[in-house]
PDB file of C-alpha atoms (C1' of nucleotides) in Angstrom:
ATOM      1  CA  MET A 244     129.271  83.923 185.056  1.00 43.00           C
ATOM      2  CA  THR A 245     132.309  84.659 187.149  1.00 46.00           C
ATOM      3  CA  ALA A 246     130.705  86.499 190.019  1.00 52.00           C
ATOM      4  CA  GLU A 247     132.864  84.345 192.247  1.00 70.00           C
ATOM      5  CA  PRO A 248     135.367  85.717 194.728  1.00 84.00           C
ATOM      6  CA  VAL A 249     138.191  84.737 192.428  1.00 94.00           C
ATOM      7  CA  ASP A 250     137.452  87.875 190.431  1.00 94.00           C
ATOM      8  CA  GLU A 251     138.244  90.172 193.285  1.00 96.00           C
ATOM      9  CA  VAL A 252     141.187  88.153 194.500  1.00 98.00           C
ATOM     10  CA  LEU A 253     142.875  88.279 191.113  1.00 98.00           C
ATOM     11  CA  GLY A 254     142.110  91.957 190.777  1.00 97.00           C
ATOM     12  CA  ALA A 255     143.479  92.667 194.228  1.00 98.00           C
ATOM     13  CA  LEU A 256     146.602  90.595 193.658  1.00 98.00           C
ATOM     14  CA  ALA A 257     147.335  92.232 190.315  1.00 97.00           C
ATOM     15  CA  ASP A 258     148.689  95.390 191.899  1.00 98.00           C
ATOM     16  CA  PRO A 259     152.341  95.296 193.021  1.00 97.00           C
ATOM     17  CA  THR A 260     151.818  97.808 195.811  1.00 98.00           C
ATOM     18  CA  ARG A 261     149.036  95.649 197.143  1.00 98.00           C
ATOM     19  CA  ARG A 262     151.266  92.578 197.060  1.00 98.00           C
ATOM     20  CA  ALA A 263     153.988  94.467 198.906  1.00 97.00           C
ATOM     21  CA  LEU A 264     151.379  95.543 201.409  1.00 98.00           C
ATOM     22  CA  LEU A 265     150.257  91.953 201.967  1.00 98.00           C
ATOM     23  CA  ASP A 266     153.857  90.938 202.351  1.00 97.00           C
ATOM     24  CA  ALA A 267     154.452  93.577 205.013  1.00 97.00           C
ATOM     25  CA  LEU A 268     151.245  92.538 206.750  1.00 97.00           C
ATOM     26  CA  ALA A 269     152.185  88.861 206.764  1.00 96.00           C
ATOM     27  CA  ARG A 270     155.594  89.764 208.135  1.00 95.00           C
ATOM     28  CA  ARG A 271     154.067  91.687 211.027  1.00 95.00           C
ATOM     29  CA  GLY A 272     151.160  89.335 211.550  1.00 94.00           C
ATOM     30  CA  ALA A 273     148.787  92.253 211.934  1.00 95.00           C
ATOM     31  CA  ALA A 274     149.121  96.014 211.751  1.00 97.00           C
ATOM     32  CA  SER A 275     147.346  99.331 211.425  1.00 98.00           C
ATOM     33  CA  ALA A 276     147.289 101.435 208.293  1.00 98.00           C
ATOM     34  CA  SER A 277     149.567 104.038 209.850  1.00 97.00           C
ATOM     35  CA  ALA A 278     152.100 101.415 210.853  1.00 97.00           C
ATOM     36  CA  LEU A 279     152.120  99.984 207.355  1.00 97.00           C
ATOM     37  CA  ALA A 280     152.540 103.447 205.887  1.00 97.00           C
ATOM     38  CA  ALA A 281     155.913 103.588 207.587  1.00 95.00           C
ATOM     39  CA  ASP A 282     157.059 100.542 205.617  1.00 95.00           C
ATOM     40  CA  LEU A 283     155.777 101.402 202.172  1.00 96.00           C
ATOM     41  CA  PRO A 284     156.715 104.426 200.071  1.00 96.00           C
ATOM     42  CA  VAL A 285     153.141 105.658 199.781  1.00 97.00           C
ATOM     43  CA  SER A 286     150.830 107.731 201.927  1.00 98.00           C
ATOM     44  CA  ARG A 287     148.618 106.278 204.604  1.00 98.00           C
ATOM     45  CA  GLN A 288     145.529 107.140 202.590  1.00 98.00           C
ATOM     46  CA  ALA A 289     146.739 105.140 199.625  1.00 98.00           C
ATOM     47  CA  ILE A 290     147.297 102.212 201.959  1.00 98.00           C
ATOM     48  CA  VAL A 291     143.817 102.521 203.394  1.00 98.00           C
ATOM     49  CA  LYS A 292     142.390 102.346 199.895  1.00 98.00           C
ATOM     50  CA  HIS A 293     144.430  99.254 199.127  1.00 98.00           C
ATOM     51  CA  LEU A 294     143.385  97.640 202.383  1.00 98.00           C
ATOM     52  CA  THR A 295     139.757  98.269 201.503  1.00 98.00           C
ATOM     53  CA  VAL A 296     140.227  96.476 198.195  1.00 98.00           C
ATOM     54  CA  LEU A 297     142.038  93.621 199.921  1.00 98.00           C
ATOM     55  CA  GLU A 298     139.348  93.311 202.548  1.00 98.00           C
ATOM     56  CA  GLN A 299     136.627  93.184 199.909  1.00 97.00           C
ATOM     57  CA  ALA A 300     138.558  90.334 198.319  1.00 97.00           C
ATOM     58  CA  GLY A 301     138.703  88.611 201.683  1.00 97.00           C
ATOM     59  CA  LEU A 302     142.498  88.759 201.765  1.00 98.00           C
ATOM     60  CA  VAL A 303     142.561  90.739 204.994  1.00 98.00           C
ATOM     61  CA  SER A 304     140.159  91.180 207.863  1.00 97.00           C
ATOM     62  CA  SER A 305     139.865  94.282 209.970  1.00 97.00           C
ATOM     63  CA  ALA A 306     139.144  94.752 213.653  1.00 97.00           C
ATOM     64  CA  ARG A 307     139.047  97.949 215.645  1.00 96.00           C
ATOM     65  CA  THR A 308     140.743  98.161 219.011  1.00 95.00           C
ATOM     66  CA  GLY A 309     140.223 101.537 220.571  1.00 93.00           C
ATOM     67  CA  ARG A 310     141.383 104.165 218.120  1.00 95.00           C
ATOM     68  CA  GLU A 311     143.373 101.676 216.122  1.00 96.00           C
ATOM     69  CA  MET A 312     142.208  99.715 213.102  1.00 98.00           C
ATOM     70  CA  ARG A 313     144.080  96.443 212.932  1.00 97.00           C
ATOM     71  CA  TYR A 314     144.338  94.414 209.715  1.00 98.00           C
ATOM     72  CA  THR A 315     145.132  90.716 209.538  1.00 97.00           C
ATOM     73  CA  PRO A 316     145.978  88.660 206.433  1.00 98.00           C
ATOM     74  CA  ARG A 317     143.624  85.829 205.482  1.00 97.00           C
ATOM     75  CA  SER A 318     145.024  82.880 203.547  1.00 97.00           C
ATOM     76  CA  ALA A 319     141.749  81.156 202.633  1.00 97.00           C
ATOM     77  CA  PRO A 320     141.075  83.141 199.440  1.00 97.00           C
ATOM     78  CA  LEU A 321     144.640  82.477 198.316  1.00 97.00           C
ATOM     79  CA  ASP A 322     144.125  78.742 198.627  1.00 97.00           C
ATOM     80  CA  ALA A 323     140.780  78.932 196.866  1.00 97.00           C
ATOM     81  CA  THR A 324     142.274  80.897 193.992  1.00 98.00           C
ATOM     82  CA  ALA A 325     145.220  78.529 193.750  1.00 98.00           C
ATOM     83  CA  ARG A 326     142.831  75.616 193.402  1.00 97.00           C
ATOM     84  CA  TRP A 327     140.819  77.523 190.823  1.00 97.00           C
ATOM     85  CA  LEU A 328     143.907  78.137 188.733  1.00 98.00           C
ATOM     86  CA  ALA A 329     145.091  74.546 188.981  1.00 98.00           C
ATOM     87  CA  ASP A 330     141.661  73.264 187.974  1.00 97.00           C
ATOM     88  CA  LEU A 331     141.590  75.616 185.036  1.00 97.00           C
ATOM     89  CA  ALA A 332     144.989  74.369 183.933  1.00 98.00           C
ATOM     90  CA  THR A 333     143.928  70.718 183.986  1.00 97.00           C
ATOM     91  CA  SER A 334     140.710  71.637 182.195  1.00 97.00           C
ATOM     92  CA  TRP A 335     142.734  73.220 179.392  1.00 97.00           C
ATOM     93  CA  ASP A 336     145.035  70.261 179.182  1.00 97.00           C
ATOM     94  CA  ARG A 337     142.167  67.811 178.931  1.00 96.00           C
ATOM     95  CA  ARG A 338     140.503  69.795 176.189  1.00 94.00           C
ATOM     96  CA  LEU A 339     143.646  70.320 174.153  1.00 93.00           C
ATOM     97  CA  ASP A 340     144.491  66.673 174.496  1.00 92.00           C
ATOM     98  CA  ALA A 341     141.073  65.620 173.238  1.00 93.00           C
ATOM     99  CA  ILE A 342     141.360  67.940 170.255  1.00 88.00           C
ATOM    100  CA  LYS A 343     144.807  66.664 169.410  1.00 87.00           C
ATOM    101  CA  ARG A 344     143.721  63.044 169.621  1.00 88.00           C
ATOM    102  CA  ALA A 345     140.698  63.741 167.420  1.00 84.00           C
ATOM    103  CA  ALA A 346     142.937  65.323 164.789  1.00 77.00           C
ATOM    104  CA  GLU A 347     145.336  62.375 164.872  1.00 71.00           C
ATOM    105  CA  SER A 348     142.652  59.767 164.319  1.00 71.00           C
ATOM    106  CA  GLU A 349     141.181  61.596 161.332  1.00 63.00           C
ATOM    107  CA  ASP A 350     144.074  62.968 159.338  1.00 53.00           C
ATOM    108  CA  PRO A 351     146.466  60.141 158.456  1.00 53.00           C
TER     109      PRO A 351
ATOM    110  CA  MET B  21     162.010  91.622 193.927  1.00 43.00           C
ATOM    111  CA  THR B  22     159.044  90.207 192.099  1.00 46.00           C
ATOM    112  CA  ALA B  23     160.325  90.365 188.550  1.00 52.00           C
ATOM    113  CA  GLU B  24     159.009  86.840 188.232  1.00 70.00           C
ATOM    114  CA  PRO B  25     156.471  85.801 185.623  1.00 84.00           C
ATOM    115  CA  VAL B  26     153.812  85.631 188.300  1.00 94.00           C
ATOM    116  CA  ASP B  27     153.536  89.390 188.024  1.00 94.00           C
ATOM    117  CA  GLU B  28     152.415  89.319 184.452  1.00 96.00           C
ATOM    118  CA  VAL B  29     150.207  86.286 184.898  1.00 98.00           C
ATOM    119  CA  LEU B  30     148.272  87.924 187.707  1.00 98.00           C
ATOM    120  CA  GLY B  31     148.003  91.151 185.771  1.00 97.00           C
ATOM    121  CA  ALA B  32     146.803  89.318 182.685  1.00 98.00           C
ATOM    122  CA  LEU B  33     144.287  87.254 184.625  1.00 98.00           C
ATOM    123  CA  ALA B  34     142.886  90.269 186.434  1.00 97.00           C
ATOM    124  CA  ASP B  35     140.897  91.442 183.419  1.00 98.00           C
ATOM    125  CA  PRO B  36     137.499  89.753 182.877  1.00 97.00           C
ATOM    126  CA  THR B  37     137.584  90.176 179.111  1.00 98.00           C
ATOM    127  CA  ARG B  38     140.937  88.462 179.074  1.00 98.00           C
ATOM    128  CA  ARG B  39     139.566  85.564 181.110  1.00 98.00           C
ATOM    129  CA  ALA B  40     136.627  85.230 178.728  1.00 98.00           C
ATOM    130  CA  LEU B  41     139.088  85.286 175.864  1.00 98.00           C
ATOM    131  CA  LEU B  42     141.133  82.494 177.411  1.00 98.00           C
ATOM    132  CA  ASP B  43     137.964  80.545 177.993  1.00 97.00           C
ATOM    133  CA  ALA B  44     136.941  80.848 174.343  1.00 97.00           C
ATOM    134  CA  LEU B  45     140.449  79.898 173.297  1.00 97.00           C
ATOM    135  CA  ALA B  46     140.503  76.810 175.499  1.00 96.00           C
ATOM    136  CA  ARG B  47     137.108  75.812 174.156  1.00 95.00           C
ATOM    137  CA  ARG B  48     138.320  76.024 170.553  1.00 95.00           C
ATOM    138  CA  GLY B  49     141.785  74.672 171.270  1.00 94.00           C
ATOM    139  CA  ALA B  50     143.344  77.310 169.058  1.00 96.00           C
ATOM    140  CA  ALA B  51     142.014  80.231 167.057  1.00 97.00           C
ATOM    141  CA  SER B  52     142.844  83.461 165.244  1.00 98.00           C
ATOM    142  CA  ALA B  53     142.073  86.917 166.556  1.00 98.00           C
ATOM    143  CA  SER B  54     139.345  87.414 163.984  1.00 97.00           C
ATOM    144  CA  ALA B  55     137.669  84.153 164.883  1.00 97.00           C
ATOM    145  CA  LEU B  56     137.737  85.081 168.561  1.00 98.00           C
ATOM    146  CA  ALA B  57     136.313  88.491 167.763  1.00 97.00           C
ATOM    147  CA  ALA B  58     133.158  86.722 166.569  1.00 95.00           C
ATOM    148  CA  ASP B  59     132.675  85.214 170.045  1.00 95.00           C
ATOM    149  CA  LEU B  60     133.394  88.209 172.222  1.00 96.00           C
ATOM    150  CA  PRO B  61     131.522  91.510 172.233  1.00 96.00           C
ATOM    151  CA  VAL B  62     134.615  93.578 171.462  1.00 97.00           C
ATOM    152  CA  SER B  63     136.508  94.532 168.327  1.00 98.00           C
ATOM    153  CA  ARG B  64     139.259  92.442 166.801  1.00 98.00           C
ATOM    154  CA  GLN B  65     141.823  95.082 167.675  1.00 98.00           C
ATOM    155  CA  ALA B  66     140.900  94.953 171.341  1.00 98.00           C
ATOM    156  CA  ILE B  67     141.321  91.188 171.214  1.00 98.00           C
ATOM    157  CA  VAL B  68     144.717  91.513 169.588  1.00 98.00           C
ATOM    158  CA  LYS B  69     145.842  93.775 172.404  1.00 98.00           C
ATOM    159  CA  HIS B  70     144.619  91.300 174.978  1.00 98.00           C
ATOM    160  CA  LEU B  71     146.307  88.418 173.187  1.00 98.00           C
ATOM    161  CA  THR B  72     149.558  90.373 173.239  1.00 98.00           C
ATOM    162  CA  VAL B  73     149.282  90.779 176.994  1.00 98.00           C
ATOM    163  CA  LEU B  74     148.435  87.098 177.413  1.00 98.00           C
ATOM    164  CA  GLU B  75     151.322  86.040 175.241  1.00 98.00           C
ATOM    165  CA  GLN B  76     153.742  88.183 177.206  1.00 97.00           C
ATOM    166  CA  ALA B  77     152.496  86.421 180.330  1.00 97.00           C
ATOM    167  CA  GLY B  78     153.090  83.084 178.618  1.00 97.00           C
ATOM    168  CA  LEU B  79     149.417  82.162 178.791  1.00 98.00           C
ATOM    169  CA  VAL B  80     149.121  81.790 175.033  1.00 98.00           C
ATOM    170  CA  SER B  81     151.579  81.094 172.242  1.00 98.00           C
ATOM    171  CA  SER B  82     151.224  82.349 168.708  1.00 98.00           C
ATOM    172  CA  ALA B  83     152.113  80.764 165.381  1.00 97.00           C
ATOM    173  CA  ARG B  84     151.535  82.123 161.922  1.00 96.00           C
ATOM    174  CA  THR B  85     150.152  79.838 159.217  1.00 95.00           C
ATOM    175  CA  GLY B  86     149.850  81.678 155.955  1.00 94.00           C
ATOM    176  CA  ARG B  87     147.851  84.815 156.485  1.00 96.00           C
ATOM    177  CA  GLU B  88     146.433  83.542 159.739  1.00 97.00           C
ATOM    178  CA  MET B  89     147.831  84.086 163.202  1.00 98.00           C
ATOM    179  CA  ARG B  90     146.867  81.194 165.404  1.00 98.00           C
ATOM    180  CA  TYR B  91     146.869  81.426 169.208  1.00 98.00           C
ATOM    181  CA  THR B  92     147.033  78.456 171.569  1.00 97.00           C
ATOM    182  CA  PRO B  93     146.481  78.494 175.348  1.00 98.00           C
ATOM    183  CA  ARG B  94     149.394  77.465 177.570  1.00 97.00           C
ATOM    184  CA  SER B  95     148.659  75.957 180.966  1.00 97.00           C
ATOM    185  CA  ALA B  96     152.153  76.002 182.453  1.00 97.00           C
ATOM    186  CA  PRO B  97     152.020  79.579 183.812  1.00 97.00           C
ATOM    187  CA  LEU B  98     148.681  78.786 185.405  1.00 97.00           C
ATOM    188  CA  ASP B  99     150.154  75.880 187.287  1.00 97.00           C
ATOM    189  CA  ALA B 100     153.164  77.900 188.317  1.00 97.00           C
ATOM    190  CA  THR B 101     150.988  80.711 189.617  1.00 98.00           C
ATOM    191  CA  ALA B 102     148.732  78.272 191.441  1.00 98.00           C
ATOM    192  CA  ARG B 103     151.754  76.846 193.209  1.00 97.00           C
ATOM    193  CA  TRP B 104     152.994  80.339 194.014  1.00 97.00           C
ATOM    194  CA  LEU B 105     149.684  81.241 195.603  1.00 98.00           C
ATOM    195  CA  ALA B 106     149.485  78.029 197.594  1.00 98.00           C
ATOM    196  CA  ASP B 107     153.030  78.528 198.868  1.00 97.00           C
ATOM    197  CA  LEU B 108     152.241  82.077 199.856  1.00 97.00           C
ATOM    198  CA  ALA B 109     149.194  80.872 201.774  1.00 98.00           C
ATOM    199  CA  THR B 110     151.167  78.318 203.776  1.00 98.00           C
ATOM    200  CA  SER B 111     153.876  80.892 204.400  1.00 97.00           C
ATOM    201  CA  TRP B 112     151.303  83.229 205.895  1.00 97.00           C
ATOM    202  CA  ASP B 113     149.826  80.471 208.015  1.00 97.00           C
ATOM    203  CA  ARG B 114     153.201  79.474 209.389  1.00 96.00           C
ATOM    204  CA  ARG B 115     154.058  83.018 210.273  1.00 94.00           C
ATOM    205  CA  LEU B 116     150.737  83.809 211.896  1.00 93.00           C
ATOM    206  CA  ASP B 117     150.898  80.584 213.827  1.00 92.00           C
ATOM    207  CA  ALA B 118     154.357  81.384 215.146  1.00 92.00           C
ATOM    208  CA  ILE B 119     153.261  84.840 216.230  1.00 88.00           C
ATOM    209  CA  LYS B 120     150.198  83.462 217.965  1.00 86.00           C
ATOM    210  CA  ARG B 121     152.221  80.835 219.800  1.00 87.00           C
ATOM    211  CA  ALA B 122     154.764  83.414 220.894  1.00 83.00           C
ATOM    212  CA  ALA B 123     152.003  85.597 222.289  1.00 75.00           C
ATOM    213  CA  GLU B 124     150.473  82.687 224.185  1.00 68.00           C
ATOM    214  CA  SER B 125     153.683  81.678 225.883  1.00 69.00           C
ATOM    215  CA  GLU B 126     154.418  85.209 227.072  1.00 59.00           C
ATOM    216  CA  ASP B 127     151.118  86.697 228.142  1.00 51.00           C
ATOM    217  CA  PRO B 128     149.480  84.443 230.730  1.00 50.00           C
TER     218      PRO B 128
ATOM    219  C1'  DC C 146     144.787  89.130 137.802  1.00 86.69           C
ATOM    220  C1'  DT C 147     141.610  90.824 140.823  1.00 86.69           C
ATOM    221  C1'  DG C 148     139.210  90.721 144.912  1.00 86.69           C
ATOM    222  C1'  DA C 149     138.333  89.126 149.530  1.00 86.69           C
ATOM    223  C1'  DA C 150     140.073  87.731 154.071  1.00 86.69           C
ATOM    224  C1'  DC C 151     143.359  88.737 157.895  1.00 86.69           C
ATOM    225  C1'  DT C 152     146.817  90.941 159.923  1.00 86.69           C
ATOM    226  C1'  DG C 153     149.471  95.037 161.768  1.00 86.69           C
ATOM    227  C1'  DC C 154     150.153  99.905 162.862  1.00 86.69           C
ATOM    228  C1'  DA C 155     148.654 104.355 164.560  1.00 86.69           C
ATOM    229  C1'  DA C 156     145.897 107.891 166.345  1.00 86.69           C
ATOM    230  C1'  DC C 157     142.421 108.803 169.569  1.00 86.69           C
ATOM    231  C1'  DC C 158     138.744 108.723 173.392  1.00 86.69           C
ATOM    232  C1'  DC C 159     137.382 107.985 177.992  1.00 86.69           C
ATOM    233  C1'  DT C 160     136.928 105.861 182.267  1.00 86.69           C
ATOM    234  C1'  DA C 161     139.052 103.390 186.244  1.00 86.69           C
ATOM    235  C1'  DT C 162     142.189 103.826 189.575  1.00 86.69           C
ATOM    236  C1'  DG C 163     146.519 104.612 192.094  1.00 86.69           C
ATOM    237  C1'  DG C 164     148.157 108.506 194.394  1.00 86.69           C
ATOM    238  C1'  DT C 165     148.102 113.027 196.948  1.00 86.69           C
ATOM    239  C1'  DT C 166     146.691 116.713 200.187  1.00 86.69           C
ATOM    240  C1'  DG C 167     143.736 118.864 203.616  1.00 86.69           C
ATOM    241  C1'  DC C 168     140.588 118.701 207.273  1.00 86.69           C
ATOM    242  C1'  DA C 169     137.435 117.165 210.919  1.00 86.69           C
ATOM    243  C1'  DC C 170     136.381 113.848 214.416  1.00 86.69           C
ATOM    244  C1'  DG C 171     136.846 110.156 218.262  1.00 86.69           C
ATOM    245  C1'  DA C 172     139.734 108.063 221.718  1.00 86.69           C
ATOM    246  C1'  DG C 173     143.709 107.477 224.752  1.00 86.69           C
ATOM    247  C1'  DA C 174     147.729 109.334 227.215  1.00 86.69           C
ATOM    248  C1'  DG C 175     149.640 112.875 230.467  1.00 86.69           C
TER     249       DG C 175
ATOM    250  C1'  DC D 119     141.253 118.924 230.690  1.00 86.69           C
ATOM    251  C1'  DT D 120     144.089 119.139 227.039  1.00 86.69           C
ATOM    252  C1'  DC D 121     147.122 117.403 223.620  1.00 86.69           C
ATOM    253  C1'  DT D 122     148.218 114.134 220.359  1.00 86.69           C
ATOM    254  C1'  DC D 123     147.626 110.122 217.626  1.00 86.69           C
ATOM    255  C1'  DG D 124     145.117 107.556 214.421  1.00 86.69           C
ATOM    256  C1'  DT D 125     141.135 107.218 211.599  1.00 86.69           C
ATOM    257  C1'  DG D 126     137.680 108.595 208.066  1.00 86.69           C
ATOM    258  C1'  DC D 127     135.869 111.569 204.469  1.00 86.69           C
ATOM    259  C1'  DA D 128     136.257 114.355 200.352  1.00 86.69           C
ATOM    260  C1'  DA D 129     138.148 116.785 196.596  1.00 86.69           C
ATOM    261  C1'  DC D 130     141.336 116.501 193.241  1.00 86.69           C
ATOM    262  C1'  DC D 131     145.275 115.135 189.837  1.00 86.69           C
ATOM    263  C1'  DA D 132     147.391 112.225 186.391  1.00 86.69           C
ATOM    264  C1'  DT D 133     148.377 108.225 184.109  1.00 86.69           C
ATOM    265  C1'  DA D 134     147.468 103.559 182.486  1.00 86.69           C
ATOM    266  C1'  DG D 135     144.821 100.872 179.930  1.00 86.69           C
ATOM    267  C1'  DG D 136     140.619  98.993 177.683  1.00 86.69           C
ATOM    268  C1'  DG D 137     138.155 100.131 173.621  1.00 86.69           C
ATOM    269  C1'  DT D 138     137.305 102.126 168.961  1.00 86.69           C
ATOM    270  C1'  DT D 139     137.994 103.485 164.123  1.00 86.69           C
ATOM    271  C1'  DG D 140     140.660 103.916 159.881  1.00 86.69           C
ATOM    272  C1'  DC D 141     144.053 102.527 156.762  1.00 86.69           C
ATOM    273  C1'  DA D 142     147.912 100.013 154.518  1.00 86.69           C
ATOM    274  C1'  DG D 143     150.058  95.702 153.613  1.00 86.69           C
ATOM    275  C1'  DT D 144     149.962  90.269 152.709  1.00 86.69           C
ATOM    276  C1'  DT D 145     148.381  86.141 151.228  1.00 86.69           C
ATOM    277  C1'  DC D 146     145.215  83.159 149.462  1.00 86.69           C
ATOM    278  C1'  DA D 147     140.860  82.002 146.345  1.00 86.69           C
ATOM    279  C1'  DG D 148     138.395  82.272 142.023  1.00 86.69           C
TER     280       DG D 148
END
DNA sequence: CTGAACTGCAACCCTATGGTTGCACGAGAG
DNA sequence: CTCTCGTGCAACCATAGGGTTGCAGTTCAG
């Protein structure tokens, strides 16, 4: 049912290290795994793993230049997920409102 | 740095079972753990654990009526998180744009 | 009063996953 | 040509966390 990209985005965003990584990436604009490893308190390998997850979620894109692997943040999935959340919120509100109104018109 | 509620909301939303649980809850408007256990393919105890996580994230509120514990979905954290994500997206865009412009005015 | 319906606590299992280290390989820099 | 930098792969460790079962305690229904 929810095979949509939102799954992966939420999963990716759930990890604090990954969020810090995205933050560092956005600050630099684009960077390699080794460069990012200098910023964060984890090994380069850990960062590579996180970047893989983020890329699968569409939150970063990778491009090789020579021996370097450059990662760039992608905002589109963020926007999509934000809309998804907002829609879900209004959907809840509508439903709860309907239920409340139904109860009011029956009880008293 | 990110001790904000967004942390917990993202973490809570990352789990598919939890999302299904929220969906069932929104559909019913409000329900007890036992009632929800009938809908989902997991034990009541598992559901209780999930509800605890969701409540800590502010996504549901609980109220006891007699021997029943009734849970209600809360949309506010969803909206807040949606706004957070949207803001983050625009922040990225601004930054990347600035970097790109800077590169253009220097290189050629 | 007795039994059924729900909740709450605790002990446990097991897999997913965040993290590490070590090594081998391709590509520039000198 | 050689040295070094950065990547990629693989094995491995340890904890968090999703899930279960069992049991004791409340609160309502008959």
